[in-house]
mmCIF file of C-alpha atoms in Angstrom:
data_model
loop_
_atom_site.group_PDB
_atom_site.id
_atom_site.type_symbol
_atom_site.label_atom_id
_atom_site.label_comp_id
_atom_site.label_asym_id
_atom_site.label_seq_id
_atom_site.Cartn_x
_atom_site.Cartn_y
_atom_site.Cartn_z
ATOM 1 C CA MET Y 6 0.000 0.000 0.000
ATOM 2 C CA GLY Y 7 2.859 2.346 0.834
ATOM 3 C CA VAL Y 8 4.386 1.919 -2.619
ATOM 4 C CA PHE Y 9 0.973 2.484 -4.207
ATOM 5 C CA PHE Y 10 0.462 5.797 -2.380
ATOM 6 C CA ILE Y 11 3.983 6.954 -3.270
ATOM 7 C CA PHE Y 12 3.337 6.145 -6.930
ATOM 8 C CA LEU Y 13 -0.046 7.910 -6.768
ATOM 9 C CA ASN Y 14 1.497 11.029 -5.226
ATOM 10 C CA ILE Y 15 4.238 11.106 -7.869
ATOM 11 C CA LEU Y 16 1.631 10.696 -10.616
ATOM 12 C CA LEU Y 17 -0.485 13.528 -9.194
ATOM 13 C CA LEU Y 18 2.632 15.721 -8.901
ATOM 14 C CA VAL Y 19 3.543 15.078 -12.554
ATOM 15 C CA ILE Y 20 0.003 15.928 -13.665
ATOM 16 C CA PHE Y 21 0.067 19.055 -11.485
ATOM 17 C CA ILE Y 22 3.413 20.249 -12.866
ATOM 18 C CA LYS Y 23 2.509 19.384 -16.477
ATOM 19 C CA SER Y 24 -0.753 21.293 -16.195
ATOM 20 C CA ILE Y 25 0.993 24.327 -14.701
ATOM 21 C CA PHE Y 26 3.711 24.504 -17.354
ATOM 22 C CA LYS Y 27 1.176 23.979 -20.138
ATOM 23 C CA ILE Y 28 -0.746 27.033 -18.957
ATOM 24 C CA CYS Y 29 2.481 29.020 -18.431
ATOM 25 C CA PHE Y 30 3.687 28.284 -21.948
ATOM 26 C CA VAL Y 31 0.365 29.345 -23.476
ATOM 27 C CA ILE Y 32 0.441 32.631 -21.557
ATOM 28 C CA ILE Y 33 4.078 33.245 -22.502
ATOM 29 C CA GLY Y 34 3.299 32.296 -26.094
ATOM 30 C CA THR Y 35 0.596 34.952 -26.158
ATOM 31 C CA ILE Y 36 3.071 37.625 -25.058
ATOM 32 C CA ILE Y 37 5.939 36.435 -27.249
ATOM 33 C CA GLY Y 38 4.843 37.375 -30.725
ATOM 34 C CA ALA Y 39 6.675 39.063 -33.553
ATOM 35 C CA GLY Y 40 7.710 42.061 -31.480
ATOM 36 C CA PHE Y 41 9.170 40.295 -28.449
ATOM 37 C CA ALA Y 42 10.827 37.343 -30.203
ATOM 38 C CA SER Y 43 12.439 39.642 -32.778
ATOM 39 C CA GLY Y 44 13.814 41.967 -30.108
ATOM 40 C CA LYS Y 45 12.006 44.970 -31.584
ATOM 41 C CA GLU Y 46 9.650 45.398 -28.620
ATOM 42 C CA ILE Y 47 12.431 45.170 -26.033
ATOM 43 C CA TYR Y 48 14.439 47.726 -28.002
ATOM 44 C CA THR Y 49 11.500 50.136 -28.454
ATOM 45 C CA PHE Y 50 10.106 49.982 -24.930
ATOM 46 C CA PHE Y 51 13.227 49.384 -22.808
ATOM 47 C CA CYS Y 52 16.637 49.529 -24.509
ATOM 48 C CA ILE Y 53 16.364 53.152 -25.565
ATOM 49 C CA TYR Y 54 16.072 54.139 -21.898
ATOM 50 C CA GLY Y 55 19.416 52.696 -20.844
ATOM 51 C CA ILE Y 56 19.665 51.588 -17.207
ATOM 52 C CA ASN Y 57 16.073 52.637 -16.581
ATOM 53 C CA GLY Y 58 15.001 50.021 -19.118
ATOM 54 C CA LEU Y 59 15.981 47.306 -16.629
ATOM 55 C CA TRP Y 60 13.595 48.765 -14.045
ATOM 56 C CA GLY Y 61 10.987 49.100 -16.770
ATOM 57 C CA ILE Y 62 11.148 45.352 -17.458
ATOM 58 C CA LEU Y 63 10.506 44.602 -13.779
ATOM 59 C CA ILE Y 64 7.628 47.092 -13.575
ATOM 60 C CA SER Y 65 5.883 45.837 -16.724
ATOM 61 C CA ASN Y 66 6.137 42.183 -15.712
ATOM 62 C CA SER Y 67 4.854 42.961 -12.224
ATOM 63 C CA ILE Y 68 1.779 44.625 -13.742
ATOM 64 C CA ILE Y 69 1.237 41.639 -16.025
ATOM 65 C CA GLY Y 70 1.434 39.358 -12.984
ATOM 66 C CA VAL Y 71 -1.272 41.375 -11.212
ATOM 67 C CA VAL Y 72 -3.504 41.232 -14.295
ATOM 68 C CA ILE Y 73 -3.073 37.460 -14.600
ATOM 69 C CA TYR Y 74 -3.962 36.991 -10.926
ATOM 70 C CA LEU Y 75 -7.031 39.269 -10.977
ATOM 71 C CA THR Y 76 -8.307 37.748 -14.230
ATOM 72 C CA PHE Y 77 -7.961 34.152 -13.042
ATOM 73 C CA LYS Y 78 -9.613 35.161 -9.766
ATOM 74 C CA ALA Y 79 -12.529 36.785 -11.578
ATOM 75 C CA VAL Y 80 -12.966 33.879 -13.988
ATOM 76 C CA LEU Y 81 -12.844 31.133 -11.367
ATOM 77 C CA GLU Y 82 -14.982 32.880 -8.754
ATOM 78 C CA ASN Y 83 -17.672 34.186 -11.126
ATOM 79 C CA ASP Y 84 -17.912 31.291 -13.605
ATOM 80 C CA ILE Y 85 -16.956 33.530 -16.538
ATOM 81 C CA LYS Y 86 -17.022 31.591 -19.819
ATOM 82 C CA THR Y 87 -16.684 34.232 -22.551
ATOM 83 C CA TYR Y 88 -15.160 37.669 -23.020
ATOM 84 C CA SER Y 89 -18.670 39.144 -23.065
ATOM 85 C CA ASP Y 90 -19.207 37.670 -19.597
ATOM 86 C CA PHE Y 91 -15.942 39.268 -18.524
ATOM 87 C CA THR Y 92 -16.956 42.745 -19.732
ATOM 88 C CA LYS Y 93 -20.181 42.406 -17.740
ATOM 89 C CA TYR Y 94 -18.046 41.606 -14.702
ATOM 90 C CA LEU Y 95 -16.001 44.752 -15.371
ATOM 91 C CA VAL Y 96 -18.767 47.293 -16.022
ATOM 92 C CA GLY Y 97 -22.005 45.577 -15.044
ATOM 93 C CA SER Y 98 -25.050 45.649 -17.318
ATOM 94 C CA ASN Y 99 -24.201 48.994 -18.925
ATOM 95 C CA LYS Y 100 -24.800 48.247 -22.613
ATOM 96 C CA VAL Y 101 -22.825 51.229 -23.902
ATOM 97 C CA LEU Y 102 -19.694 50.340 -21.937
ATOM 98 C CA ASN Y 103 -20.019 46.635 -22.799
ATOM 99 C CA TYR Y 104 -20.363 47.477 -26.490
ATOM 100 C CA THR Y 105 -17.409 49.900 -26.352
ATOM 101 C CA ILE Y 106 -15.039 47.533 -24.528
ATOM 102 C CA ASN Y 107 -15.884 44.591 -26.777
ATOM 103 C CA ASN Y 108 -15.313 46.627 -29.922
ATOM 104 C CA LEU Y 109 -12.063 48.092 -28.631
ATOM 105 C CA MET Y 110 -10.895 44.527 -27.984
ATOM 106 C CA ASN Y 111 -11.809 43.533 -31.541
ATOM 107 C CA VAL Y 112 -9.921 46.521 -32.969
ATOM 108 C CA PHE Y 113 -6.832 45.602 -30.963
ATOM 109 C CA LEU Y 114 -7.003 41.941 -32.041
ATOM 110 C CA LEU Y 115 -7.304 42.995 -35.678
ATOM 111 C CA ILE Y 116 -4.406 45.470 -35.474
ATOM 112 C CA SER Y 117 -2.251 42.889 -33.685
ATOM 113 C CA PHE Y 118 -3.011 40.389 -36.426
ATOM 114 C CA VAL Y 119 -1.853 42.934 -39.017
ATOM 115 C CA VAL Y 120 1.356 43.529 -37.012
ATOM 116 C CA MET Y 121 2.110 39.773 -36.972
ATOM 117 C CA VAL Y 122 1.594 39.539 -40.737
ATOM 118 C CA SER Y 123 3.845 42.561 -41.247
ATOM 119 C CA GLY Y 124 6.525 40.978 -39.028
ATOM 120 C CA PHE Y 125 6.439 37.787 -41.086
ATOM 121 C CA GLY Y 126 6.917 39.831 -44.272
ATOM 122 C CA ALA Y 127 9.680 41.898 -42.659
ATOM 123 C CA TYR Y 128 11.682 38.741 -41.884
ATOM 124 C CA PHE Y 129 11.771 37.592 -45.517
ATOM 125 C CA ASN Y 130 12.532 41.140 -46.638
ATOM 126 C CA GLN Y 131 15.464 41.548 -44.228
ATOM 127 C CA GLU Y 132 16.982 38.092 -44.664
ATOM 128 C CA PHE Y 133 16.346 37.294 -48.324
ATOM 129 C CA GLY Y 134 15.496 40.631 -49.930
ATOM 130 C CA PHE Y 135 12.017 39.486 -50.922
ATOM 131 C CA PRO Y 136 9.268 42.132 -51.077
ATOM 132 C CA ILE Y 137 7.405 42.392 -47.764
ATOM 133 C CA ILE Y 138 4.211 41.352 -49.503
ATOM 134 C CA PHE Y 139 5.793 37.950 -50.296
ATOM 135 C CA GLY Y 140 6.055 36.840 -46.650
ATOM 136 C CA SER Y 141 2.785 38.564 -45.790
ATOM 137 C CA LEU Y 142 0.972 36.609 -48.477
ATOM 138 C CA ILE Y 143 2.393 33.308 -47.180
ATOM 139 C CA ILE Y 144 1.298 33.842 -43.580
ATOM 140 C CA ALA Y 145 -2.073 35.266 -44.655
ATOM 141 C CA LEU Y 146 -2.804 32.074 -46.605
ATOM 142 C CA LEU Y 147 -1.558 29.837 -43.775
ATOM 143 C CA THR Y 148 -3.638 31.639 -41.174
ATOM 144 C CA PHE Y 149 -6.708 31.624 -43.425
ATOM 145 C CA PHE Y 150 -6.724 27.830 -43.594
ATOM 146 C CA THR Y 151 -5.768 27.473 -39.919
ATOM 147 C CA PHE Y 152 -8.727 29.600 -38.819
ATOM 148 C CA PHE Y 153 -10.931 26.624 -39.539
ATOM 149 C CA LYS Y 154 -8.977 24.286 -37.238
ATOM 150 C CA ASN Y 155 -9.667 23.680 -33.570
ATOM 151 C CA ILE Y 156 -7.955 26.174 -31.246
ATOM 152 C CA ASP Y 157 -6.543 23.271 -29.217
ATOM 153 C CA GLY Y 158 -3.968 22.912 -31.969
ATOM 154 C CA ILE Y 159 -2.755 26.443 -31.278
ATOM 155 C CA VAL Y 160 -2.300 25.608 -27.601
ATOM 156 C CA LYS Y 161 -0.235 22.530 -28.475
ATOM 157 C CA ILE Y 162 2.008 24.516 -30.812
ATOM 158 C CA ASN Y 163 2.656 27.125 -28.125
ATOM 159 C CA THR Y 164 3.586 24.491 -25.560
ATOM 160 C CA LEU Y 165 6.118 23.135 -28.052
ATOM 161 C CA LEU Y 166 7.400 26.515 -29.235
ATOM 162 C CA ILE Y 167 8.218 28.223 -25.940
ATOM 163 C CA PRO Y 168 10.706 25.603 -24.658
ATOM 164 C CA ILE Y 169 12.463 25.775 -28.035
ATOM 165 C CA LEU Y 170 12.621 29.563 -27.841
ATOM 166 C CA ILE Y 171 13.970 29.429 -24.283
ATOM 167 C CA PHE Y 172 16.632 26.940 -25.370
ATOM 168 C CA LEU Y 173 17.731 29.147 -28.292
ATOM 169 C CA VAL Y 174 17.892 32.239 -26.094
ATOM 170 C CA VAL Y 175 20.084 30.298 -23.644
ATOM 171 C CA LEU Y 176 22.395 29.434 -26.545
ATOM 172 C CA LEU Y 177 22.723 33.139 -27.347
ATOM 173 C CA VAL Y 178 23.611 33.794 -23.699
ATOM 174 C CA PHE Y 179 26.686 31.585 -23.945
ATOM 175 C CA LYS Y 180 27.578 32.811 -27.428
ATOM 176 C CA GLU Y 181 27.466 36.470 -26.386
ATOM 177 C CA ASN Y 182 29.120 35.787 -23.003
ATOM 178 C CA LEU Y 183 26.519 37.927 -21.255
ATOM 179 C CA PHE Y 184 28.016 37.185 -17.847
ATOM 180 C CA ASN Y 185 30.575 39.932 -18.484
ATOM 181 C CA PHE Y 186 27.869 42.536 -19.091
ATOM 182 C CA ASP Y 187 28.325 45.665 -16.966
ATOM 183 C CA ALA Y 188 24.980 47.412 -16.345
ATOM 184 C CA SER Y 189 26.738 50.410 -14.817
ATOM 185 C CA LYS Y 190 27.973 51.373 -18.297
ATOM 186 C CA LEU Y 191 24.420 51.821 -19.584
ATOM 187 C CA PRO Y 192 23.428 55.455 -20.170
ATOM 188 C CA THR Y 193 20.997 57.173 -17.794
ATOM 189 C CA VAL Y 194 18.099 58.763 -19.675
ATOM 190 C CA SER Y 195 16.512 61.691 -17.856
ATOM 191 C CA GLY Y 196 12.771 62.027 -17.344
ATOM 192 C CA PHE Y 197 10.035 59.566 -16.513
ATOM 193 C CA SER Y 198 8.894 58.521 -19.985
ATOM 194 C CA TRP Y 199 10.433 55.084 -19.373
ATOM 195 C CA ILE Y 200 7.900 54.446 -16.600
ATOM 196 C CA PHE Y 201 5.018 55.352 -18.898
ATOM 197 C CA LYS Y 202 6.400 53.136 -21.681
ATOM 198 C CA SER Y 203 6.808 50.150 -19.346
ATOM 199 C CA ILE Y 204 3.210 50.561 -18.168
ATOM 200 C CA LEU Y 205 2.012 50.788 -21.777
ATOM 201 C CA TYR Y 206 3.936 47.619 -22.622
ATOM 202 C CA ALA Y 207 2.168 45.740 -19.832
ATOM 203 C CA SER Y 208 -1.250 47.181 -20.651
ATOM 204 C CA TYR Y 209 -1.359 46.278 -24.336
ATOM 205 C CA ASN Y 210 -0.088 42.777 -23.574
ATOM 206 C CA SER Y 211 -2.798 42.455 -20.922
ATOM 207 C CA ILE Y 212 -5.493 43.094 -23.516
ATOM 208 C CA LEU Y 213 -4.478 39.933 -25.356
ATOM 209 C CA LEU Y 214 -3.856 37.907 -22.203
ATOM 210 C CA ILE Y 215 -7.340 38.256 -20.756
ATOM 211 C CA PRO Y 216 -9.246 36.413 -23.551
ATOM 212 C CA ILE Y 217 -6.631 33.646 -23.453
ATOM 213 C CA ILE Y 218 -6.873 33.297 -19.671
ATOM 214 C CA ILE Y 219 -10.648 32.983 -19.936
ATOM 215 C CA ASN Y 220 -10.171 30.039 -22.311
ATOM 216 C CA LEU Y 221 -7.583 28.419 -20.021
ATOM 217 C CA GLN Y 222 -9.875 28.071 -17.034
ATOM 218 C CA ASN Y 223 -10.701 24.435 -17.863
ATOM 219 C CA LEU Y 224 -7.015 23.543 -17.458
ATOM 220 C CA ILE Y 225 -6.901 24.794 -13.867
ATOM 221 C CA LEU Y 226 -7.109 21.911 -11.399
ATOM 222 C CA ASN Y 227 -7.455 24.148 -8.339
ATOM 223 C CA LYS Y 228 -7.035 27.795 -7.300
ATOM 224 C CA ARG Y 229 -3.667 27.093 -5.688
ATOM 225 C CA GLN Y 230 -2.213 26.583 -9.151
ATOM 226 C CA VAL Y 231 -2.697 30.231 -10.043
ATOM 227 C CA LYS Y 232 0.114 31.455 -7.766
ATOM 228 C CA HIS Y 233 2.493 28.813 -9.182
ATOM 229 C CA ILE Y 234 1.487 29.775 -12.721
ATOM 230 C CA ILE Y 235 2.184 33.459 -12.071
ATOM 231 C CA ALA Y 236 5.534 32.777 -10.378
ATOM 232 C CA ILE Y 237 6.794 30.521 -13.183
ATOM 233 C CA THR Y 238 5.435 32.721 -15.974
ATOM 234 C CA LEU Y 239 6.960 35.924 -14.594
ATOM 235 C CA SER Y 240 10.295 34.247 -13.837
ATOM 236 C CA ILE Y 241 10.612 33.019 -17.424
ATOM 237 C CA MET Y 242 9.410 36.298 -18.919
ATOM 238 C CA ILE Y 243 11.779 38.433 -16.819
ATOM 239 C CA ILE Y 244 14.761 36.201 -17.631
ATOM 240 C CA LEU Y 245 13.973 36.190 -21.368
ATOM 241 C CA SER Y 246 13.426 39.959 -21.355
ATOM 242 C CA LEU Y 247 16.675 40.659 -19.513
ATOM 243 C CA VAL Y 248 18.685 38.354 -21.772
ATOM 244 C CA ILE Y 249 17.318 39.966 -24.944
ATOM 245 C CA PHE Y 250 17.810 43.425 -23.370
ATOM 246 C CA ILE Y 251 21.485 42.682 -22.694
ATOM 247 C CA ILE Y 252 22.082 41.120 -26.129
ATOM 248 C CA LEU Y 253 20.566 44.174 -27.821
ATOM 249 C CA ASN Y 254 22.620 46.600 -25.708
ATOM 250 C CA LEU Y 255 25.853 44.787 -26.533
ATOM 251 C CA ASN Y 256 25.052 45.384 -30.214
ATOM 252 C CA ILE Y 257 23.192 48.675 -29.842
ATOM 253 C CA ALA Y 258 25.213 50.571 -32.435
ATOM 254 C CA LYS Y 259 24.472 48.029 -35.167
ATOM 255 C CA ILE Y 260 20.744 47.408 -34.729
ATOM 256 C CA GLN Y 261 19.122 50.840 -34.572
ATOM 257 C CA ALA Y 262 17.790 50.626 -38.124
ATOM 258 C CA ILE Y 263 17.140 46.852 -38.140
ATOM 259 C CA GLU Y 264 13.560 45.553 -38.204
ATOM 260 C CA ILE Y 265 14.388 42.149 -36.650
ATOM 261 C CA PRO Y 266 17.530 42.754 -34.559
ATOM 262 C CA ILE Y 267 17.855 39.360 -32.829
ATOM 263 C CA VAL Y 268 18.163 37.491 -36.136
ATOM 264 C CA PHE Y 269 20.706 40.072 -37.307
ATOM 265 C CA ILE Y 270 22.762 39.479 -34.141
ATOM 266 C CA ALA Y 271 22.449 35.670 -34.315
ATOM 267 C CA ASN Y 272 23.872 35.814 -37.845
ATOM 268 C CA LYS Y 273 27.375 36.601 -36.541
ATOM 269 C CA PHE Y 274 27.468 33.171 -34.847
ATOM 270 C CA GLY Y 275 26.809 31.349 -38.123
ATOM 271 C CA LEU Y 276 23.947 30.488 -40.458
ATOM 272 C CA ILE Y 277 22.701 27.665 -38.230
ATOM 273 C CA TYR Y 278 21.983 30.047 -35.332
ATOM 274 C CA LYS Y 279 20.576 32.642 -37.677
ATOM 275 C CA TYR Y 280 18.049 30.365 -39.353
ATOM 276 C CA LEU Y 281 17.168 28.404 -36.204
ATOM 277 C CA TYR Y 282 16.254 31.590 -34.413
ATOM 278 C CA GLY Y 283 14.597 32.929 -37.550
ATOM 279 C CA LEU Y 284 12.426 29.811 -37.764
ATOM 280 C CA THR Y 285 11.467 30.152 -34.104
ATOM 281 C CA ILE Y 286 10.418 33.768 -34.682
ATOM 282 C CA LEU Y 287 8.337 32.787 -37.693
ATOM 283 C CA ILE Y 288 6.555 30.094 -35.669
ATOM 284 C CA ALA Y 289 5.966 32.573 -32.844
ATOM 285 C CA ILE Y 290 4.541 35.084 -35.298
ATOM 286 C CA PHE Y 291 2.331 32.438 -36.913
ATOM 287 C CA THR Y 292 0.859 31.050 -33.678
ATOM 288 C CA THR Y 293 0.231 34.535 -32.279
ATOM 289 C CA ALA Y 294 -1.379 35.678 -35.535
ATOM 290 C CA VAL Y 295 -3.657 32.643 -35.574
ATOM 291 C CA SER Y 296 -4.769 33.083 -31.954
ATOM 292 C CA GLN Y 297 -5.470 36.795 -32.439
ATOM 293 C CA GLY Y 298 -7.234 36.335 -35.752
ATOM 294 C CA TYR Y 299 -9.214 33.405 -34.364
ATOM 295 C CA SER Y 300 -10.341 35.439 -31.333
ATOM 296 C CA PHE Y 301 -11.339 38.358 -33.556
ATOM 297 C CA LEU Y 302 -13.371 36.166 -35.924
ATOM 298 C CA ASN Y 303 -15.151 34.391 -33.064
ATOM 299 C CA ASN Y 304 -16.075 37.730 -31.495
ATOM 300 C CA ILE Y 305 -17.622 39.304 -34.595
ATOM 301 C CA SER Y 306 -19.031 36.323 -36.554
ATOM 302 C CA ARG Y 307 -22.600 35.190 -35.944
ATOM 303 C CA ASN Y 308 -22.570 32.247 -38.340
ATOM 304 C CA LYS Y 309 -20.228 30.181 -40.521
ATOM 305 C CA ASN Y 310 -20.825 32.299 -43.629
ATOM 306 C CA GLN Y 311 -19.813 35.490 -41.819
ATOM 307 C CA TYR Y 312 -16.799 33.700 -40.357
ATOM 308 C CA PHE Y 313 -15.664 32.716 -43.867
ATOM 309 C CA VAL Y 314 -16.170 36.205 -45.345
ATOM 310 C CA TYR Y 315 -14.466 37.969 -42.435
ATOM 311 C CA SER Y 316 -11.552 35.517 -42.669
ATOM 312 C CA ILE Y 317 -10.945 36.612 -46.248
ATOM 313 C CA LEU Y 318 -11.322 40.293 -45.395
ATOM 314 C CA ILE Y 319 -8.836 40.357 -42.504
ATOM 315 C CA CYS Y 320 -6.241 38.416 -44.512
ATOM 316 C CA VAL Y 321 -6.551 40.845 -47.447
ATOM 317 C CA LEU Y 322 -6.436 43.794 -45.025
ATOM 318 C CA SER Y 323 -3.285 42.476 -43.328
ATOM 319 C CA ILE Y 324 -1.494 42.081 -46.673
ATOM 320 C CA THR Y 325 -2.517 45.601 -47.713
ATOM 321 C CA PHE Y 326 -1.124 47.250 -44.567
ATOM 322 C CA SER Y 327 1.972 45.076 -44.208
ATOM 323 C CA ASN Y 328 4.007 47.528 -46.297
ATOM 324 C CA VAL Y 329 3.565 50.199 -43.627
ATOM 325 C CA GLY Y 330 6.514 48.547 -41.886
ATOM 326 C CA PHE Y 331 6.774 46.228 -38.911
ATOM 327 C CA GLY Y 332 8.727 48.688 -36.804
ATOM 328 C CA ASN Y 333 6.386 51.579 -37.597
ATOM 329 C CA LEU Y 334 3.362 49.515 -36.570
ATOM 330 C CA LEU Y 335 4.985 48.647 -33.246
ATOM 331 C CA ASP Y 336 6.187 52.194 -32.554
ATOM 332 C CA VAL Y 337 2.867 53.929 -33.282
ATOM 333 C CA LEU Y 338 -0.037 51.533 -32.840
ATOM 334 C CA TYR Y 339 1.019 49.508 -29.797
ATOM 335 C CA PRO Y 340 1.577 52.529 -27.490
ATOM 336 C CA LEU Y 341 -1.810 53.906 -28.589
ATOM 337 C CA LEU Y 342 -3.530 50.628 -27.786
ATOM 338 C CA GLY Y 343 -1.566 50.423 -24.543
ATOM 339 C CA VAL Y 344 -3.543 53.463 -23.362
ATOM 340 C CA LEU Y 345 -6.759 51.556 -24.041
ATOM 341 C CA GLY Y 346 -5.369 48.623 -22.067
ATOM 342 C CA LEU Y 347 -4.880 50.888 -19.053
ATOM 343 C CA VAL Y 348 -8.622 51.533 -18.970
ATOM 344 C CA GLN Y 349 -9.317 47.804 -18.888
ATOM 345 C CA ILE Y 350 -6.772 47.222 -16.085
ATOM 346 C CA ALA Y 351 -8.371 50.043 -14.067
ATOM 347 C CA PHE Y 352 -11.812 48.467 -14.449
ATOM 348 C CA LEU Y 353 -10.363 45.077 -13.504
ATOM 349 C CA CYS Y 354 -8.856 46.437 -10.273
ATOM 350 C CA ILE Y 355 -12.061 48.293 -9.366
ATOM 351 C CA SER Y 356 -14.243 45.248 -10.105
ATOM 352 C CA SER Y 357 -12.008 43.046 -7.948
ATOM 353 C CA ARG Y 358 -12.254 45.508 -5.055
ATOM 354 C CA ASP Y 359 -16.050 45.727 -5.363
ATOM 355 C CA TYR Y 360 -16.300 41.933 -5.408
ATOM 356 C CA LYS Y 361 -14.365 41.731 -2.122
ATOM 357 C CA ARG Y 362 -16.735 44.249 -0.505
ATOM 358 C CA GLN Y 363 -19.780 42.238 -1.574
ATOM 359 C CA HIS Y 364 -18.357 38.949 -0.250
#
């Protein structure tokens, strides 16, 4: 009997750990899209602020951790099944606010989808000299056909992708010899714009995280898992962010005009590293584009015919705007949408406080 109980406890522990990491990888996969994996986001939101960028990374991840906790808490305690249910939790039965929040979410999902398509095109343009529309057309076609698959496939891809990405980033750590990095040599940028940018980074990522978290509730075995999920997720995200931050700063003079800086840097270690990391970025872009496009289509489509028509429209739209430039889309649109994300975080904090008062 003793052996049986030991085996049972080990089995339950394995299931517990597997479930936690599966959820962590999906959450991380949602954050790590074209911008993060390419290094462009870290450069835009943190690197340009020198030493303050390090504090910005900690601030933004802390905010994301709070959002994950409050969202899981709201979902599990209020039996929230859809994003519409979540908006009702945030603002009550106010139809105007519910309509506004839902449509703002759809706009953000659509714009993010366009950014992913643009990033895919930018990779082929930077590495092979192909027109941006070439790569954009490829991913638009791939996502179009994938939209009609079950979303469980997206979850499985993310759980496979993130460990690969972590492994490749670790390889870059040893190749760049980051252990000799001296943070004291980073410039000090005056002002407080770095704080605002770090908050914006967390807020626009939170917009995408919330719909995903709502869909992950069935994977939660118990409420205790949430704290483990947050701890593991934030630890991985902070480490990845810091590593990419350091790599970019060691090559800061060479990457200021580069659309996908991490691939450019990996190239100096040989073609194998360059194309392995490039492939990982393309997969990250693809899975993120599919999840965002899928969420958008599910939110606005009332039947299969509308779903089909809207699928065509968003793919054509993404190809059309891909020539605007991946970096330009990140620099202009994401900060703007980050402001909208702040409103949602504020409502989430207020709703959580009101729930505590009522219970």
